[in-house]
mmCIF file with all atom_site columns, C-alpha atoms in Angstrom:
data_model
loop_
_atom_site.group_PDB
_atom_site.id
_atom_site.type_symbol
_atom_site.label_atom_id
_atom_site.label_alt_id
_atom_site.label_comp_id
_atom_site.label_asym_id
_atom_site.label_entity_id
_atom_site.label_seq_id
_atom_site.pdbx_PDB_ins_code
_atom_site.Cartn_x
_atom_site.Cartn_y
_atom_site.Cartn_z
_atom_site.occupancy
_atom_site.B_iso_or_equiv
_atom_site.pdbx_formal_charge
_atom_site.auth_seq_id
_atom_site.auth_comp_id
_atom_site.auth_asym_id
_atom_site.auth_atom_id
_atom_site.pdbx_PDB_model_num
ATOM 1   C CA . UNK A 1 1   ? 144.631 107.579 86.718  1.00 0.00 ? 1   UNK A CA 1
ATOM 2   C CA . UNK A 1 2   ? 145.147 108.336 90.090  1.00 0.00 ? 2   UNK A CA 1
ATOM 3   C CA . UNK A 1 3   ? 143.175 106.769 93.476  1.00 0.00 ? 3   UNK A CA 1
ATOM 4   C CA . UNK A 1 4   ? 141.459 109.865 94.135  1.00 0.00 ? 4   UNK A CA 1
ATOM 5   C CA . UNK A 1 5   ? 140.459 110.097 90.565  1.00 0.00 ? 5   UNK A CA 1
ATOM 6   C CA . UNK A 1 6   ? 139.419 106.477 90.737  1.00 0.00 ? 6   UNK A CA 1
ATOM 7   C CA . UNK A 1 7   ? 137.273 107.087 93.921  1.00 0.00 ? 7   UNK A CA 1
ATOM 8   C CA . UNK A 1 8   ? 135.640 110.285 92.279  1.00 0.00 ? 8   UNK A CA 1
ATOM 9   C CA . UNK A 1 9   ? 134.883 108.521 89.064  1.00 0.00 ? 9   UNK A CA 1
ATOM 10  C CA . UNK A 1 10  ? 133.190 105.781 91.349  1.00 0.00 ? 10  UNK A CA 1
ATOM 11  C CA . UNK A 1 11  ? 131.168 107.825 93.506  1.00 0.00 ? 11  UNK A CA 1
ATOM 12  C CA . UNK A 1 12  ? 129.764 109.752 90.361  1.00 0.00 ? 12  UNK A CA 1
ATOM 13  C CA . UNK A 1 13  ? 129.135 106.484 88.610  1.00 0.00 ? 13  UNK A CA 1
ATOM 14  C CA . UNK A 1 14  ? 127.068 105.504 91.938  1.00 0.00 ? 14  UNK A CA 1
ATOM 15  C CA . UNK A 1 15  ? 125.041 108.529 92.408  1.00 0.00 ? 15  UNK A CA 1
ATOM 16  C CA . UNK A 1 16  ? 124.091 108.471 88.701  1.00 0.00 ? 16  UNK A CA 1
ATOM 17  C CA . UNK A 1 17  ? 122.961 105.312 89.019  1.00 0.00 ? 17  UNK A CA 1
ATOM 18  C CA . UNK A 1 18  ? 120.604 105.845 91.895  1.00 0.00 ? 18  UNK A CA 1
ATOM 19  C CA . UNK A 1 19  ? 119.065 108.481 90.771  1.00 0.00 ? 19  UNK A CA 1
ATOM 20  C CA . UNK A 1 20  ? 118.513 106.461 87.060  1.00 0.00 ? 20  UNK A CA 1
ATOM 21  C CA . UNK A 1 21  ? 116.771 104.081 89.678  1.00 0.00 ? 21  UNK A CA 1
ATOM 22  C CA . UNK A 1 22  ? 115.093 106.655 91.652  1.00 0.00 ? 22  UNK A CA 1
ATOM 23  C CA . UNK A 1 23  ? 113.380 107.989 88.494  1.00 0.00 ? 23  UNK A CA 1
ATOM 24  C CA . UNK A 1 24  ? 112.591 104.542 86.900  1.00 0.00 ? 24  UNK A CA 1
ATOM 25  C CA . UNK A 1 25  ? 110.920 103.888 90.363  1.00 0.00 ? 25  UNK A CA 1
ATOM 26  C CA . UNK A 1 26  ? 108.941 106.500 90.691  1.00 0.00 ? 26  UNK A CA 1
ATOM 27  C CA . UNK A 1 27  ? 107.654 107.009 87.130  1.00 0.00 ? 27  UNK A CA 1
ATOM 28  C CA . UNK A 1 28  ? 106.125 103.094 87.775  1.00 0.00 ? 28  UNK A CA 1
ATOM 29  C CA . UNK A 1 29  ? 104.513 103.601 91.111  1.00 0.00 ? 29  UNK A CA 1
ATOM 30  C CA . UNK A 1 30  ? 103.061 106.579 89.096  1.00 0.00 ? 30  UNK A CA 1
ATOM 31  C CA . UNK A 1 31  ? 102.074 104.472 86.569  1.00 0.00 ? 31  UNK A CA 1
ATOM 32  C CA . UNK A 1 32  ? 99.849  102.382 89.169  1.00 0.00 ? 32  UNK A CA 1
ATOM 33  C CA . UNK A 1 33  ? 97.569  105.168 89.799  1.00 0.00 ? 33  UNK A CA 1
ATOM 34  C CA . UNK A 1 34  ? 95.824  104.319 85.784  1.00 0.00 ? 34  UNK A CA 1
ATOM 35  C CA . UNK A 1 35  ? 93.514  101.398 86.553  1.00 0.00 ? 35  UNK A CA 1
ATOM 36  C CA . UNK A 1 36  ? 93.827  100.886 82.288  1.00 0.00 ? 36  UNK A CA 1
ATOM 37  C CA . UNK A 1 37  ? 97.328  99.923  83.013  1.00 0.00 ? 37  UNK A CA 1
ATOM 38  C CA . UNK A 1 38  ? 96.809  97.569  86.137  1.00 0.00 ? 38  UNK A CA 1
ATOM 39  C CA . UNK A 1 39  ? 94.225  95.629  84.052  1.00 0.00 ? 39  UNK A CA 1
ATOM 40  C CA . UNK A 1 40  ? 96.806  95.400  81.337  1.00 0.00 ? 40  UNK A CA 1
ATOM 41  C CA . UNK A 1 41  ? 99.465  93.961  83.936  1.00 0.00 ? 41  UNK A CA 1
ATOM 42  C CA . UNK A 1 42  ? 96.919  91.845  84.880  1.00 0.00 ? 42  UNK A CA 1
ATOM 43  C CA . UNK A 1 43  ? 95.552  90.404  81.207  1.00 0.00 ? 43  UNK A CA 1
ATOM 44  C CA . UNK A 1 44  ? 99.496  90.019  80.723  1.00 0.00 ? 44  UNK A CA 1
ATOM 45  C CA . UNK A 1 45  ? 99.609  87.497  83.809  1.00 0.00 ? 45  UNK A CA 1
ATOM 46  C CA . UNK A 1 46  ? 102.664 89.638  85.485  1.00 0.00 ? 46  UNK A CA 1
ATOM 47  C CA . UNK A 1 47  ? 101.089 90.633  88.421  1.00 0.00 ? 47  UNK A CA 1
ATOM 48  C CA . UNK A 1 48  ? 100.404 86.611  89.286  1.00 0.00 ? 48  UNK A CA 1
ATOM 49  C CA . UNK A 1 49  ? 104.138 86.547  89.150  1.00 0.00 ? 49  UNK A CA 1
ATOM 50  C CA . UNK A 1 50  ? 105.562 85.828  92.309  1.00 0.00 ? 50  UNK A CA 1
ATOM 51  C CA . UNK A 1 51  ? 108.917 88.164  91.194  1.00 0.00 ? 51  UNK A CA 1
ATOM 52  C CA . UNK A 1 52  ? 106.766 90.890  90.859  1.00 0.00 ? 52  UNK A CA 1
ATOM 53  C CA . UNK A 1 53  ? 104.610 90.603  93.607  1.00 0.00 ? 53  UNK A CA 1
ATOM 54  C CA . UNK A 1 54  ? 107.821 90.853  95.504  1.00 0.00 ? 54  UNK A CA 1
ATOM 55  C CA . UNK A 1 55  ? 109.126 93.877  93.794  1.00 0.00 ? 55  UNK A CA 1
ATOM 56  C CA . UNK A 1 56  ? 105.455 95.139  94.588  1.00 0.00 ? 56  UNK A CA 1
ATOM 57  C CA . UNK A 1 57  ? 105.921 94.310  98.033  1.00 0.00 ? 57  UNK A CA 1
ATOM 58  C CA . UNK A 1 58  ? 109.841 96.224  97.800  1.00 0.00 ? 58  UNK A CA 1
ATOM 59  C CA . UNK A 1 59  ? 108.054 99.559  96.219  1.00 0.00 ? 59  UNK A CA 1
ATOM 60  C CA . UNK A 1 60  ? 106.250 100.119 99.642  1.00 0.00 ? 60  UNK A CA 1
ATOM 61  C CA . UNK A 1 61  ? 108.651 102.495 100.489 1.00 0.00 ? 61  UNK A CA 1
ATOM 62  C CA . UNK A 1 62  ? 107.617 104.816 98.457  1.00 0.00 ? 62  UNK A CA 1
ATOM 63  C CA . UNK A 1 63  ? 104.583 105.340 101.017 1.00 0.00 ? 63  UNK A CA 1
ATOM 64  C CA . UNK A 1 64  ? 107.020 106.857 103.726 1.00 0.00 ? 64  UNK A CA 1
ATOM 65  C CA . UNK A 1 65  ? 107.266 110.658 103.820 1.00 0.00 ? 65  UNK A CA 1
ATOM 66  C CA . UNK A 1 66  ? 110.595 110.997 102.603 1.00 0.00 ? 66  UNK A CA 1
ATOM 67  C CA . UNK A 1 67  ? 109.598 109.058 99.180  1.00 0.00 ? 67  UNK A CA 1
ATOM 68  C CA . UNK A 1 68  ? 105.857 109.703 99.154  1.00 0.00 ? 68  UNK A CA 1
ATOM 69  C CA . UNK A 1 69  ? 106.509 113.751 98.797  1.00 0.00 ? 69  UNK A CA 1
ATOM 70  C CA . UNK A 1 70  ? 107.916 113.198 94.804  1.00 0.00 ? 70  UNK A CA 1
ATOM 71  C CA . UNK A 1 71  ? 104.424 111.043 93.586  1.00 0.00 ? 71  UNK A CA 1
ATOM 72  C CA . UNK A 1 72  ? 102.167 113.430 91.671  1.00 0.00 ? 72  UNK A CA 1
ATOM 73  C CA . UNK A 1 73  ? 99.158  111.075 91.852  1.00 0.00 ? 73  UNK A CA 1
ATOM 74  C CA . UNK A 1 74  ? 98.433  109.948 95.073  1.00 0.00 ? 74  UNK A CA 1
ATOM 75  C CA . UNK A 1 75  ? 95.757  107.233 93.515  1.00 0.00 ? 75  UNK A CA 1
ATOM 76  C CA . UNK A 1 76  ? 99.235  105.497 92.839  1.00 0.00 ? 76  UNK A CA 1
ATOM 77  C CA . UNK A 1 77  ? 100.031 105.074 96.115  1.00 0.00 ? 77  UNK A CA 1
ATOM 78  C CA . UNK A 1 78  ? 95.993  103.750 97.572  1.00 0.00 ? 78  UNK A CA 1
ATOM 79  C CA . UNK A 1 79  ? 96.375  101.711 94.074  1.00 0.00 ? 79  UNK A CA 1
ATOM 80  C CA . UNK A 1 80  ? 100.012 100.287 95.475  1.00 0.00 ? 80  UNK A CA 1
ATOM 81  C CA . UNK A 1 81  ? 98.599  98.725  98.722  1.00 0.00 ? 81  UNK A CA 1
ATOM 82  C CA . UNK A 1 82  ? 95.567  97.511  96.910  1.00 0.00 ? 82  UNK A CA 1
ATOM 83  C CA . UNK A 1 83  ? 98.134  95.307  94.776  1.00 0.00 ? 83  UNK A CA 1
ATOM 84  C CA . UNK A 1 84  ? 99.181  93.920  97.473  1.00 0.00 ? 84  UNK A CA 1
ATOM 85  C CA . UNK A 1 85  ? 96.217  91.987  97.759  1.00 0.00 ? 85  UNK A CA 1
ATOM 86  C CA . UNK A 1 86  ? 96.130  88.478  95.788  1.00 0.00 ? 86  UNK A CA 1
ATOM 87  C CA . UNK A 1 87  ? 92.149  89.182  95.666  1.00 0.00 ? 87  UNK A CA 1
ATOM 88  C CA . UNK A 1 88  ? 92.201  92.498  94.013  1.00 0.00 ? 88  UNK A CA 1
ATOM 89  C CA . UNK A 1 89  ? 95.371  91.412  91.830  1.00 0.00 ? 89  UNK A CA 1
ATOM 90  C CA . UNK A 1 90  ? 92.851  89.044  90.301  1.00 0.00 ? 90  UNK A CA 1
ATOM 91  C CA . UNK A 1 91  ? 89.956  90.801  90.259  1.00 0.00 ? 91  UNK A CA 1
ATOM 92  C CA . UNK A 1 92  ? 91.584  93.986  88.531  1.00 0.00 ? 92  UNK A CA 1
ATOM 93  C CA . UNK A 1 93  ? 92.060  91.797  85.727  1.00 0.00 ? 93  UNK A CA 1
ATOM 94  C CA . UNK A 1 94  ? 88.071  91.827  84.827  1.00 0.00 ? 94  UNK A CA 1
ATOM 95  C CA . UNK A 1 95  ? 86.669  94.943  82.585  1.00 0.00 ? 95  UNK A CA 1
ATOM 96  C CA . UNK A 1 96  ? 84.025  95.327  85.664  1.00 0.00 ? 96  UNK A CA 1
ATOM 97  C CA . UNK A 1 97  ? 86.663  95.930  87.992  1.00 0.00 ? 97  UNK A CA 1
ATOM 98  C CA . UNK A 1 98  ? 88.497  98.370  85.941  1.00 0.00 ? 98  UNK A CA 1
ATOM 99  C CA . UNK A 1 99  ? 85.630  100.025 84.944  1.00 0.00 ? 99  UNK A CA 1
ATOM 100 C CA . UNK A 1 100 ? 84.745  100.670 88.573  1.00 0.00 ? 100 UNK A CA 1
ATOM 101 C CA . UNK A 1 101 ? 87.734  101.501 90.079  1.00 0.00 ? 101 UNK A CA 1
ATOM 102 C CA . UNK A 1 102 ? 88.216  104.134 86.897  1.00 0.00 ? 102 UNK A CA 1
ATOM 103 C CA . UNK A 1 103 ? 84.599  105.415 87.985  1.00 0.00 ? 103 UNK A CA 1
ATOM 104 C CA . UNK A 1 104 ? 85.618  105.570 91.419  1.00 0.00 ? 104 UNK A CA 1
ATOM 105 C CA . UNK A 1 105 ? 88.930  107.544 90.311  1.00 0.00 ? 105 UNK A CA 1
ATOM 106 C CA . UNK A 1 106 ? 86.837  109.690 88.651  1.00 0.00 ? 106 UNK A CA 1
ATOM 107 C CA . UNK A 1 107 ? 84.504  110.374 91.236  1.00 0.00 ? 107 UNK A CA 1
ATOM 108 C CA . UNK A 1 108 ? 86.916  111.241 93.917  1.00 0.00 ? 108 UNK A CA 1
ATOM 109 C CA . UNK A 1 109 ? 88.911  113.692 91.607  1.00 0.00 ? 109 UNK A CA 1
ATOM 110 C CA . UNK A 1 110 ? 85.389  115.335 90.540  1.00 0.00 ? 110 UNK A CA 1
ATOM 111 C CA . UNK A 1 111 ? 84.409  116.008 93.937  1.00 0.00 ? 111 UNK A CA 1
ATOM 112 C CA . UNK A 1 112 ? 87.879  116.073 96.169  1.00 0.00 ? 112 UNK A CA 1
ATOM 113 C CA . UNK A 1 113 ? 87.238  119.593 97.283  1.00 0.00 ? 113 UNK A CA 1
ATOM 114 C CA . UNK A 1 114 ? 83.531  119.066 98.088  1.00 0.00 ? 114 UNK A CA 1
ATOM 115 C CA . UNK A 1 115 ? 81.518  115.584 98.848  1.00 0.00 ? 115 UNK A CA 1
ATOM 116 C CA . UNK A 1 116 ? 78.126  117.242 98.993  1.00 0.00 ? 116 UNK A CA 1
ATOM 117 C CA . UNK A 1 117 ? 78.762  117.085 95.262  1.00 0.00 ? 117 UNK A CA 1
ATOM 118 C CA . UNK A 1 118 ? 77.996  113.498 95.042  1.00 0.00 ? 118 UNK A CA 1
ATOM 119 C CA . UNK A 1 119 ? 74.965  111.612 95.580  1.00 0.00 ? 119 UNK A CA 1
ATOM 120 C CA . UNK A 1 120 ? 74.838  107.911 95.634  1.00 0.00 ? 120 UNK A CA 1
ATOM 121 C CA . UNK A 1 121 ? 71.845  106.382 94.385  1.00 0.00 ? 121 UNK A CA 1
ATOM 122 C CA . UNK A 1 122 ? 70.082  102.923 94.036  1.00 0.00 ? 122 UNK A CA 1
ATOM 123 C CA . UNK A 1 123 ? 68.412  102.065 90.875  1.00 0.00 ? 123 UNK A CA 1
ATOM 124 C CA . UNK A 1 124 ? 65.433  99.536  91.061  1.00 0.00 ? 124 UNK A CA 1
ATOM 125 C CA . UNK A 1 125 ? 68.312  96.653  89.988  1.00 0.00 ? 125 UNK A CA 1
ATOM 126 C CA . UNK A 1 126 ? 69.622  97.576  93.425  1.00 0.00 ? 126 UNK A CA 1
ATOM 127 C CA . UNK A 1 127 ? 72.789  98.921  91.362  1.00 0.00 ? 127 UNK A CA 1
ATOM 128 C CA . UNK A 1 128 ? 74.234  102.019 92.817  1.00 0.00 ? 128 UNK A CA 1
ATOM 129 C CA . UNK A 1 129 ? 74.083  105.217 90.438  1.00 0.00 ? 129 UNK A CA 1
ATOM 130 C CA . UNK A 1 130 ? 76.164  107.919 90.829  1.00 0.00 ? 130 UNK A CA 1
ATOM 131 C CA . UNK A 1 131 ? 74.881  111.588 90.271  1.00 0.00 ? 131 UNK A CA 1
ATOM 132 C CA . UNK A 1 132 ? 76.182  115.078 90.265  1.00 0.00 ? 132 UNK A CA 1
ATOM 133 C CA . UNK A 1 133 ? 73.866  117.273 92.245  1.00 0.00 ? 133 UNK A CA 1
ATOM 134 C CA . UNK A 1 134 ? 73.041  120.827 90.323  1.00 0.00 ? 134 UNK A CA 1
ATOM 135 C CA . UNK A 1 135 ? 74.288  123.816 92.818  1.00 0.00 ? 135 UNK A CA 1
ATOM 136 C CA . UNK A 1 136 ? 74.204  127.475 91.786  1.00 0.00 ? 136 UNK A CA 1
ATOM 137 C CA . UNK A 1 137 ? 77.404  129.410 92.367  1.00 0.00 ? 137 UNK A CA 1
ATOM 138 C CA . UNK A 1 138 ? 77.012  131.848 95.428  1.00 0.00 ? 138 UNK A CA 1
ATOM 139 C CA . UNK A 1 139 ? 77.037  134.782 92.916  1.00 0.00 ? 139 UNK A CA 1
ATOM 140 C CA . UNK A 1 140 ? 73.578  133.278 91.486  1.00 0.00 ? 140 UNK A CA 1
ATOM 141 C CA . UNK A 1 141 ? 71.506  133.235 94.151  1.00 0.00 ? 141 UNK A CA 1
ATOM 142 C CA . UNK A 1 142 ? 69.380  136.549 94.647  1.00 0.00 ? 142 UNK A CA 1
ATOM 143 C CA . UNK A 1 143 ? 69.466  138.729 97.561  1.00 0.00 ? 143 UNK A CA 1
#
């Protein structure tokens, strides 16, 4: 085999690789946005590892323009910064925490496009409720 063929062989080799770690990156900073799988790193103990709360603290990248344009759910990204908080890393590991950032997940995809939708409530616990409010389409109102 000669040099040039060597050099060829090498720089194919290379780019496959990157992009086999491009797309192993990104399909796990995607995977942050499911607060199911955060508490599940968390039950696990991993993200109290301080390896991982390094290679958190590497994936940050992915929050610059150039990288940010390939996530599909942008919840990964808010979910990515959260992590690095030792606070929330902990907390996410409770069901109440889970269960309220899912709700809050929920919330913000239900009414991304309008706000007025949601209505925030207190409950005589002091607890806050959220509720949908009921609005006719424009085409059901009368003239």
């Amino acid at each position: 085999m000669s040099q040039a063929e060597n050099t060829a062989t090498a720089a194919t080799d290379s780019r496959a690789a990157n992009r086999a770690r491009f797309e192993l990156e990104l399909e796990f900073v995607q995977s942050l946005a499911n607060p199911f799988y955060l508490h599940s790193l968390a039950q696990q103990g991993i993200l109290n590892q301080p390896a991982f709360v390094n290679y958190l603290n590497y994936l940050l990248y992915w929050k610059e323009k150039d990288y940010a344009r390939f996530i599909l759910y942008p919840h990964a990204l808010h979910h990515l910064e959260l992590l690095q908080n030792a606070q929330f890393r902990a907390e996410i590991g409770k069901d109440e925490w889970r269960e309220f950032l899912n709700q809050k997940q929920f919330d913000h995809w239900r009414t991304w496009r309008d706000p007025s939708k949601i209505v925030v409530a207190k409950t005589e616990g002091g607890e806050d409720v959220t509720l949908e409010t009921e609005t006719a389409p424009p085409s059901a109102t009368l003239p």
